[in-house]
Coordinates of C-alpha atoms in Angstrom, one line a residue:
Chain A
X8 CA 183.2 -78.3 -62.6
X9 CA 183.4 -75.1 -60.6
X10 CA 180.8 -73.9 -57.8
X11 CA 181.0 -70.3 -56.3
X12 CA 179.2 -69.0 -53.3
X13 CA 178.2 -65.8 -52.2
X14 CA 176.1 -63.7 -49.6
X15 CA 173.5 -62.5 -51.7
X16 CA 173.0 -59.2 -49.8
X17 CA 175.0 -57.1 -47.6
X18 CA 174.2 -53.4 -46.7
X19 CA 176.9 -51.5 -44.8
X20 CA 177.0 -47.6 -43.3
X21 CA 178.7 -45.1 -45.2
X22 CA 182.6 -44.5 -44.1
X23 CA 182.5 -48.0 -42.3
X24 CA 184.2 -50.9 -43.3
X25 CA 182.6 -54.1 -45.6
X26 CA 183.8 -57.4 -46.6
X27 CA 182.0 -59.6 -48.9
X28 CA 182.9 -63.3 -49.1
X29 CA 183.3 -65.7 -51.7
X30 CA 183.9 -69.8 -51.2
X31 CA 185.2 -71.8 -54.1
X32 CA 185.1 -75.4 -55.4
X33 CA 187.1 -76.3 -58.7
X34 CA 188.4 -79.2 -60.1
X35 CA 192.0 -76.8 -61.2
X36 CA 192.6 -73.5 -60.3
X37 CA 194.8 -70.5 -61.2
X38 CA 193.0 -67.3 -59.7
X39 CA 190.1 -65.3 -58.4
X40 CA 189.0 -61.6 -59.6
X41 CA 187.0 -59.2 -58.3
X42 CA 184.1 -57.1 -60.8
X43 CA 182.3 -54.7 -59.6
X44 CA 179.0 -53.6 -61.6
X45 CA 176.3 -50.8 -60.8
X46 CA 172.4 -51.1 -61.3
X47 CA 172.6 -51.2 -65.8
X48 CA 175.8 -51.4 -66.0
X49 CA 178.5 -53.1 -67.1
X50 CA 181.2 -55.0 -64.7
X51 CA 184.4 -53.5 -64.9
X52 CA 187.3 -55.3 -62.9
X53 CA 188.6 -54.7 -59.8
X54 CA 190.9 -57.1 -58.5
X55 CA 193.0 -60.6 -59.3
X56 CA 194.5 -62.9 -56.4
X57 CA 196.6 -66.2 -58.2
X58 CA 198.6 -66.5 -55.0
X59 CA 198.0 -66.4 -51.1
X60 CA 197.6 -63.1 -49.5
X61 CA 196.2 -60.0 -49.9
X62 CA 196.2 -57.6 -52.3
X63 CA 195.7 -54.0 -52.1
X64 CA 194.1 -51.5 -54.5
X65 CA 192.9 -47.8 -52.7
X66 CA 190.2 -48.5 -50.6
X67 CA 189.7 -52.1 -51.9
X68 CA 191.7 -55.2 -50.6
X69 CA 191.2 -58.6 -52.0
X70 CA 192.5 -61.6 -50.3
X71 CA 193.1 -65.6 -51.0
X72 CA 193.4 -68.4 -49.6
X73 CA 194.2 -71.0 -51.8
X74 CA 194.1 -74.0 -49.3
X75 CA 190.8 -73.3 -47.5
X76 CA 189.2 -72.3 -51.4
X77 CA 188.1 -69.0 -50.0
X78 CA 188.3 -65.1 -50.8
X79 CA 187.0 -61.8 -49.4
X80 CA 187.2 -58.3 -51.1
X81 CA 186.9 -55.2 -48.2
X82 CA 186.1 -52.1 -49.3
X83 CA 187.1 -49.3 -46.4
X84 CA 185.7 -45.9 -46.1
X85 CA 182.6 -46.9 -47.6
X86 CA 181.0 -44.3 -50.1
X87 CA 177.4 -44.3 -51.2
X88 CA 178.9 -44.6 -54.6
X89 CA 180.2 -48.3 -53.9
X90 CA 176.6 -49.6 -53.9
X91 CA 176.4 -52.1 -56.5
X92 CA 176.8 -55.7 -57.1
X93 CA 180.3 -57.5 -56.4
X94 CA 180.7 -60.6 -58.6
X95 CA 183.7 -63.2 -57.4
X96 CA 185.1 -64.8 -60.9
X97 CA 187.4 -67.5 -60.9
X98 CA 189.9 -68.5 -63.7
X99 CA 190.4 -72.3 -63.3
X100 CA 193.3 -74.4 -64.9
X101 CA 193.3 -76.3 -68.6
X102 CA 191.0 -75.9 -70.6
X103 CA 189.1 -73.3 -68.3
X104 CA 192.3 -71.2 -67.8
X105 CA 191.1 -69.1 -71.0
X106 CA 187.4 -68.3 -69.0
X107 CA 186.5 -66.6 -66.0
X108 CA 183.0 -68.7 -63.8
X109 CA 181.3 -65.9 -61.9
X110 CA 179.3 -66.4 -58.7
X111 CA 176.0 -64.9 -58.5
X112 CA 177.0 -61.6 -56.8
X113 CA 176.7 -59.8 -53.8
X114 CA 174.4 -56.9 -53.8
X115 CA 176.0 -53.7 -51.3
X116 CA 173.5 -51.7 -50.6
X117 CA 175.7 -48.6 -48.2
X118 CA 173.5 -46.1 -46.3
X119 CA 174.0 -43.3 -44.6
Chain B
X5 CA 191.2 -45.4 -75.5
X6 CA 187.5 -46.7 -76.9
X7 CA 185.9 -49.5 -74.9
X8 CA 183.7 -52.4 -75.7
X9 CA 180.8 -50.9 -78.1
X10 CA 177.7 -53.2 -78.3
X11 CA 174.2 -52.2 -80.1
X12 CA 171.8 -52.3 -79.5
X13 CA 170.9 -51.5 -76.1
X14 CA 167.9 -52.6 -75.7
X15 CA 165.9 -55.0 -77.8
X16 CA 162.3 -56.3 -77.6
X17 CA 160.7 -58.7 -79.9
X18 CA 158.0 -61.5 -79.4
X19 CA 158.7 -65.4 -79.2
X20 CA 160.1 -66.9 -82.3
X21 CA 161.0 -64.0 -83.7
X22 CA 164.9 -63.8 -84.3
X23 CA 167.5 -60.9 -82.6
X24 CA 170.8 -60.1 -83.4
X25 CA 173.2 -58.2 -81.3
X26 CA 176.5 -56.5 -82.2
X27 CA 179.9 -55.9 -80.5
X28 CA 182.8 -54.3 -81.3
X29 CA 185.9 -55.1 -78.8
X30 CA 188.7 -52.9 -78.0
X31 CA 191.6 -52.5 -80.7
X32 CA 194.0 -55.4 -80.2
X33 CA 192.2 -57.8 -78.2
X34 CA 192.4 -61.3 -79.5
X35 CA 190.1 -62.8 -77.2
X36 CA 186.1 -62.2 -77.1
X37 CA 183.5 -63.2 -74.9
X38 CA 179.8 -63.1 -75.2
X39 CA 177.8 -64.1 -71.6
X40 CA 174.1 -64.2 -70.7
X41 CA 173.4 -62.6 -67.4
X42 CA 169.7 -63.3 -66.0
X43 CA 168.5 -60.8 -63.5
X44 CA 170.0 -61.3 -60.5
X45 CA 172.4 -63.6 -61.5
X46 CA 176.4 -63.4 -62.2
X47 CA 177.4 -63.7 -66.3
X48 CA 177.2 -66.8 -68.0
X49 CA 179.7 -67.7 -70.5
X50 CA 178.0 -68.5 -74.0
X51 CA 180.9 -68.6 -76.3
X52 CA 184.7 -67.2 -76.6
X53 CA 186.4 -66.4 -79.7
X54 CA 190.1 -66.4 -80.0
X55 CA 190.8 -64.0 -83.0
X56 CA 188.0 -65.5 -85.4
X57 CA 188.5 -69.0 -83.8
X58 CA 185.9 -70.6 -81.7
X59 CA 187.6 -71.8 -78.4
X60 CA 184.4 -72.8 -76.1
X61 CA 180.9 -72.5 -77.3
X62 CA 179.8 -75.4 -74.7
X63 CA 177.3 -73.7 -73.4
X64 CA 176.2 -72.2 -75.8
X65 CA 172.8 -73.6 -77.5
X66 CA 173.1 -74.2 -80.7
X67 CA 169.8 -75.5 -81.5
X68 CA 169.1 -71.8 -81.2
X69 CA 171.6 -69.6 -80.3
X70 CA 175.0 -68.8 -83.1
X71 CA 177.4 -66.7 -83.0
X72 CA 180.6 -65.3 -85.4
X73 CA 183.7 -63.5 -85.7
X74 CA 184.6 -63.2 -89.0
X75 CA 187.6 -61.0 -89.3
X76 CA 189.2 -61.8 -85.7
X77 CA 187.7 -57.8 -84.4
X78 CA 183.5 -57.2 -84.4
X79 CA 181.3 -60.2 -83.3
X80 CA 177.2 -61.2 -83.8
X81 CA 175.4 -63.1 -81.6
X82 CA 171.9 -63.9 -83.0
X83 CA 169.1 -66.0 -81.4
X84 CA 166.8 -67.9 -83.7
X85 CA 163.9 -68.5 -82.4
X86 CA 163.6 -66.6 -79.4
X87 CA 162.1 -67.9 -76.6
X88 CA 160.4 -66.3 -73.0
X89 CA 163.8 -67.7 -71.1
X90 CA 166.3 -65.6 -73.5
X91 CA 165.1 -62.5 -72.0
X92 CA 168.1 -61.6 -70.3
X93 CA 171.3 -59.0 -70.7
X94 CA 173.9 -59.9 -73.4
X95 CA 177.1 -59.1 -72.2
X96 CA 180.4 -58.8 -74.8
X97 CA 183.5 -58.5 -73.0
X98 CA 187.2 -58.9 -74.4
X99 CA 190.5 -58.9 -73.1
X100 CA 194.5 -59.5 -73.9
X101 CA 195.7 -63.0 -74.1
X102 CA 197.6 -62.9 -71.4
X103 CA 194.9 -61.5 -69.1
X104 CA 192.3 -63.8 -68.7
X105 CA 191.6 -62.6 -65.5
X106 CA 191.0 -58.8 -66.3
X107 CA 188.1 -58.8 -68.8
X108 CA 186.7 -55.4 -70.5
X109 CA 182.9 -55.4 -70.9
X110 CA 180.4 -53.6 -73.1
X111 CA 177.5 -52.1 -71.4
X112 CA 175.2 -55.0 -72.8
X113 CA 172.1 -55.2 -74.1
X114 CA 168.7 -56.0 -72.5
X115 CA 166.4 -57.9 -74.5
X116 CA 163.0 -58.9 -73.8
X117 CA 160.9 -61.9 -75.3
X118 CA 157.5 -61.2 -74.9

C-alpha cells in the first residue's frame, strides 16, 4: 500500500518564497510528481522526481529524497496567481507503476 | 493540440437515479484514467483503461459503479444507483504509455446526489 502526507494549508506573501512538503510510505517506488490545480479546475502537472535531487522548472523546484521517503516542491517569487491546491502523486513499482496515488493536497493561499 | 473533453460539467440528480459521464482523451493516448475527487481531498483512482483494456478497476465499485472503452479513444463512466456519498468531481485524465507520471486531465464534472 502507499500512504502520502501533506500540510493541509499553507498561506505565503506575494514575491516570498514557499515550500510545501510531502512524506511518503510505499511498499515499491519509481517517482513522485507534482500537480497543481486552481479552485474548479483541473490538475495539470508540474513536476516528476525518479531520482535524488532537485529538479528545476521556472520558479518551481521539486526535490527527492529517496532514502528518507520525502519531497518538497518551492515555488519562488510567489504570485497571487499560484494560489491553488498542490497535490504530491507518487508512481509506485509493479503493478502500481501504471498509476499515480495522490495525497490530499496542500491548499496555498499567497497574500499580499 | 485539443485536451481532455469531458461532459457534462455539472450533473445533479436524486438518489437512485443513474448518471453517466463522458470523456474524450487526447488523440494518441493509450492510457485512460477516470478518479473520484471528494471535496477537499486528492483524486482517487476508479479504473484505467489501456487502449479498450481494463488494467485496474480495484477500486472501483462495481456493485454500482461501471465503466467502458469500447474503441481504445472516448470512455463512460455511469453510476447506477446513485447514492448521497457519489457526490463528488469525476475526473478523466490520460496520458502516453511511457509517461505515467505526467497525466492530462479533463476539467471534470461535479455531480450532486440529492
Amino acid at each position: 500500500g502507499q500512504s502520502l502526507e501533506q500540510p493541509s494549508e499553507v498561506t505565503a506573501v506575494e514575491g516570498a518564497i514557499v515550500q510545501i512538503n510531502c512524506t511518503y510510505q510505499t511498499s515499491g517506488f519509481y517517482g513522485l510528481s507534482w500537480y497543481q490545480q486552481h479552485d474548479g479546475g483541473a490538475p495539470t502537472f508540474l513536476s516528476y522526481n525518479a531520482l535524488d535531487g532537485l529538479e528545476e522548472t521556472g520558479r518551481f523546484s521539486s526535490f527527492l529524497s529517496r532514502s528518507k521517503g520525502y519531497s518538497y516542491l518551492l515555488l519562488k517569487e510567489l504570485q497571487m496567481k499560484d494560489s491553488a491546491s498542490y497535490f504530491c502523486a507518487v508512481r509506485g513499482s509493479g503493478a502500481g507503476s501504471y498509476q499515480l496515488t495522490f495525497g490530499k493536497g496542500t491548499k496555498l493561499s499567497v497574500i499580499p | 493540440e485539443a485536451g481532455v473533453a469531458q461532459s457534462p460539467r455539472y450533473k445533479i440528480i436524486e438518489k437512485r437515479q443513474s448518471v453517466a459521464f463522458w470523456c474524450n482523451p487526447i488523440s494518441g493516448h493509450a492510457t485512460l484514467y477516470w478518479y473520484q475527487q471528494i471535496l477537499g481531498q486528492g483524486p482517487k483512482l476508479l479504473i484505467q483503461f489501456q487502449n479498450n483494456g481494463v488494467v485496474d478497476d480495484s477500486q472501483l465499485p462495481k456493485d454500482r459503479f461501471s465503466a467502458e472503452r469500447l474503441k481504445g479513444v472516448d470512455s463512460t463512466l455511469k453510476i447506477q444507483p446513485a447514492k448521497l456519498e457519489d457526490s463528488a468531481v469525476y475526473l478523466c485524465a490520460s496520458t502516453l504509455e511511457d509517461r505515467v507520471y505526467e497525466q492530462y486531465f479533463g476539467p471534470g464534472t461535479r455531480l450532486t446526489v440529492t
